[in-house]
């Protein structure tokens, strides 16, 4: 996994290229890496609406039907939760939390602190995501900071889409395309389904876990960044492997991945309530 970082005292140490469960140090980010040329027709992706966690990245997100008075939601990875990595088959729902998040503006400057009331949902089974419900509404955040939540895409993304991974932790973006989709992505004890595989340009690092993956053309969130194969090992922590429909295993050293988010939209109802019984909701249940 694009591992979370273990607090401010370890901020200089990168704990992985994705969010893996093992706290291995990784090289410092290469600030001079050249990004691919942007499509001039695409909308500019900024940091507005992204957040920095103590150990990961995230974003304030909303469904297309969210009301301004609904409690705002923060999206990150399941492995970024303060309660630790949930085990295979474990699903966290409505767990009290007082976690705080630094809200960023378009230029990546922290403009305020948001506070959670609970972990509305979190798991590392089939996907790797967490949703925090905040004590602030979308309307309150926009009114105070002038920042709108990022909208969640409701449809399955397509290969070849130009994307940007926006890390609130590092205040750094990564630009590439969706290379394709993985039937099963296995890493250590965890298995994720229909994962997004990036083209090689998105060389995400530790602390980018939980970053929104944004469609450059629409500005909508299509996935949440979570892992990458660091050293070419097969299906181990920090070295996910791809398994196809026939059980064939492929290892792609240096390639990074994300988990789709369109499939969680049907699970979010009025008042930002997570209802796993809603029609179309296919997220794992406790």
CSV table of C-alpha atoms in Angstrom, one decimal, residues 109-256:
chain,number,residue,atom,x,y,z
A,109,UNK,CA,-2.2,26.1,1.5
A,110,UNK,CA,-3.9,25.0,4.7
A,111,UNK,CA,-6.9,27.2,5.4
A,112,UNK,CA,-8.6,25.5,8.3
A,113,UNK,CA,-9.1,22.4,10.4
A,114,UNK,CA,-12.1,20.1,10.0
A,115,UNK,CA,-13.1,17.6,12.6
A,116,UNK,CA,-14.8,14.2,12.4
A,117,UNK,CA,-17.7,13.0,14.4
A,118,UNK,CA,-17.3,9.4,13.3
A,119,UNK,CA,-15.8,6.9,10.9
A,120,UNK,CA,-19.0,6.4,8.9
A,121,UNK,CA,-17.5,3.5,6.9
A,122,UNK,CA,-14.2,1.8,6.6
A,123,UNK,CA,-12.8,-1.5,5.2
A,124,UNK,CA,-9.9,-3.1,3.4
A,125,UNK,CA,-12.1,-5.9,2.0
A,126,UNK,CA,-12.8,-5.8,-1.8
A,127,UNK,CA,-11.7,-2.1,-1.6
A,128,UNK,CA,-9.6,0.1,0.6
A,129,UNK,CA,-11.6,3.1,1.7
A,130,UNK,CA,-12.7,5.1,4.7
A,131,UNK,CA,-15.4,7.8,4.9
A,132,UNK,CA,-15.4,10.2,7.9
A,133,UNK,CA,-18.5,12.2,8.7
A,134,UNK,CA,-17.6,15.7,9.8
A,135,UNK,CA,-19.1,18.0,12.4
A,136,UNK,CA,-19.4,20.7,9.6
A,137,UNK,CA,-21.9,20.7,6.7
A,138,UNK,CA,-20.9,21.3,3.1
A,139,UNK,CA,-22.6,24.7,3.4
A,140,UNK,CA,-20.6,25.7,6.4
A,141,UNK,CA,-17.3,24.7,4.8
A,142,UNK,CA,-18.0,26.5,1.6
A,143,UNK,CA,-19.3,29.6,3.5
A,144,UNK,CA,-16.3,29.8,5.8
A,145,UNK,CA,-13.5,28.8,3.4
A,146,UNK,CA,-14.9,29.3,-0.1
A,147,UNK,CA,-14.1,25.7,-1.0
A,148,UNK,CA,-16.6,23.2,-2.5
A,149,UNK,CA,-16.4,19.5,-1.9
A,150,UNK,CA,-15.2,17.3,-4.8
A,151,UNK,CA,-18.0,15.5,-6.5
A,152,UNK,CA,-17.9,11.7,-6.8
A,153,UNK,CA,-18.4,10.2,-10.2
A,154,UNK,CA,-21.3,7.8,-10.5
A,155,UNK,CA,-20.1,5.7,-13.4
A,156,UNK,CA,-17.3,3.2,-13.9
A,157,UNK,CA,-14.2,5.0,-15.2
A,158,UNK,CA,-12.7,4.0,-18.6
A,159,UNK,CA,-9.2,3.1,-19.6
A,160,UNK,CA,-7.2,5.9,-21.2
A,161,UNK,CA,-8.8,8.6,-19.0
A,162,UNK,CA,-6.3,11.4,-18.0
A,163,UNK,CA,-6.2,11.6,-14.2
A,164,UNK,CA,-4.5,13.5,-11.4
A,165,UNK,CA,-3.7,12.1,-8.0
A,166,UNK,CA,-3.7,15.0,-5.6
A,167,UNK,CA,-1.9,14.4,-2.3
A,168,UNK,CA,-2.9,16.8,0.5
A,169,UNK,CA,-0.2,15.3,2.7
A,170,UNK,CA,2.6,16.2,0.4
A,171,UNK,CA,0.8,19.0,-1.5
A,172,UNK,CA,1.9,17.3,-4.6
A,173,UNK,CA,0.1,16.0,-7.7
A,174,UNK,CA,0.8,13.1,-10.1
A,175,UNK,CA,-0.5,13.1,-13.6
A,176,UNK,CA,-1.0,10.0,-15.8
A,177,UNK,CA,-3.7,7.9,-17.4
A,178,UNK,CA,-5.8,5.0,-16.3
A,179,UNK,CA,-3.9,2.1,-17.8
A,180,UNK,CA,-6.6,-0.5,-17.1
A,181,UNK,CA,-8.4,-2.5,-14.4
A,182,UNK,CA,-7.4,-5.4,-12.3
A,183,UNK,CA,-9.7,-8.3,-11.7
A,184,UNK,CA,-8.1,-9.0,-8.3
A,185,UNK,CA,-5.3,-7.1,-6.6
A,186,UNK,CA,-3.7,-9.1,-3.8
A,187,UNK,CA,-1.4,-7.6,-1.2
A,188,UNK,CA,-0.4,-9.6,1.9
A,189,UNK,CA,-3.7,-10.6,3.6
A,190,UNK,CA,-5.9,-8.3,1.5
A,191,UNK,CA,-7.7,-8.7,-1.8
A,192,UNK,CA,-9.2,-5.8,-3.8
A,193,UNK,CA,-11.5,-6.1,-6.8
A,194,UNK,CA,-11.6,-4.2,-10.0
A,195,UNK,CA,-8.7,-1.9,-9.0
A,196,UNK,CA,-7.5,1.0,-11.1
A,197,UNK,CA,-4.0,0.5,-12.6
A,198,UNK,CA,-2.1,3.7,-13.5
A,199,UNK,CA,0.3,4.2,-16.3
A,200,UNK,CA,3.9,4.5,-15.1
A,201,UNK,CA,4.0,8.3,-14.8
A,202,UNK,CA,2.0,8.2,-11.5
A,203,UNK,CA,4.9,7.3,-9.2
A,204,UNK,CA,3.0,7.7,-5.9
A,205,UNK,CA,4.8,7.5,-2.6
A,206,UNK,CA,4.1,7.0,1.1
A,207,UNK,CA,1.7,9.6,2.5
A,208,UNK,CA,-0.2,9.8,-0.8
A,209,UNK,CA,-2.5,7.0,0.5
A,210,UNK,CA,-6.1,8.2,0.4
A,211,UNK,CA,-5.5,10.9,-2.2
A,212,UNK,CA,-8.4,11.5,-4.6
A,213,UNK,CA,-7.9,10.3,-8.2
A,214,UNK,CA,-9.5,13.1,-10.3
A,215,UNK,CA,-10.7,12.9,-13.9
A,216,UNK,CA,-8.9,15.8,-15.5
A,217,UNK,CA,-11.8,16.4,-17.9
A,218,UNK,CA,-14.6,16.5,-15.4
A,219,UNK,CA,-12.9,17.3,-12.1
A,220,UNK,CA,-14.8,14.5,-10.5
A,221,UNK,CA,-13.3,11.8,-8.1
A,222,UNK,CA,-13.2,8.4,-9.8
A,223,UNK,CA,-11.0,6.5,-7.3
A,224,UNK,CA,-8.9,6.7,-4.2
A,225,UNK,CA,-5.1,6.1,-4.4
A,226,UNK,CA,-3.9,3.2,-2.2
A,227,UNK,CA,-0.9,1.1,-3.2
A,228,UNK,CA,2.0,0.2,-5.5
A,229,UNK,CA,4.5,-2.6,-6.1
A,230,UNK,CA,7.7,-1.4,-4.7
A,231,UNK,CA,10.3,-4.1,-5.3
A,232,UNK,CA,8.9,-6.6,-7.6
A,233,UNK,CA,7.9,-9.2,-5.0
A,234,UNK,CA,4.7,-11.2,-5.6
A,235,UNK,CA,1.6,-10.5,-3.5
A,236,UNK,CA,3.5,-9.4,-0.4
A,237,UNK,CA,3.0,-6.3,1.8
A,238,UNK,CA,3.9,-3.3,-0.3
A,239,UNK,CA,4.1,-5.5,-3.4
A,240,UNK,CA,0.6,-6.2,-4.7
A,241,UNK,CA,0.2,-8.6,-7.6
A,242,UNK,CA,-2.6,-8.8,-10.2
A,243,UNK,CA,-4.7,-11.9,-10.5
A,244,UNK,CA,-6.9,-12.4,-13.6
A,245,UNK,CA,-10.1,-14.3,-14.1
A,246,UNK,CA,-8.1,-17.5,-14.8
A,247,UNK,CA,-5.9,-17.2,-11.7
A,248,UNK,CA,-2.9,-16.1,-13.6
A,249,UNK,CA,-0.6,-13.8,-11.5
A,250,UNK,CA,1.2,-10.8,-12.9
A,251,UNK,CA,3.7,-8.6,-11.0
A,252,UNK,CA,4.4,-5.1,-12.2
A,253,UNK,CA,7.2,-3.5,-10.3
A,254,UNK,CA,6.9,0.2,-9.9
A,255,UNK,CA,3.3,0.4,-10.9
A,256,UNK,CA,0.7,2.0,-8.6
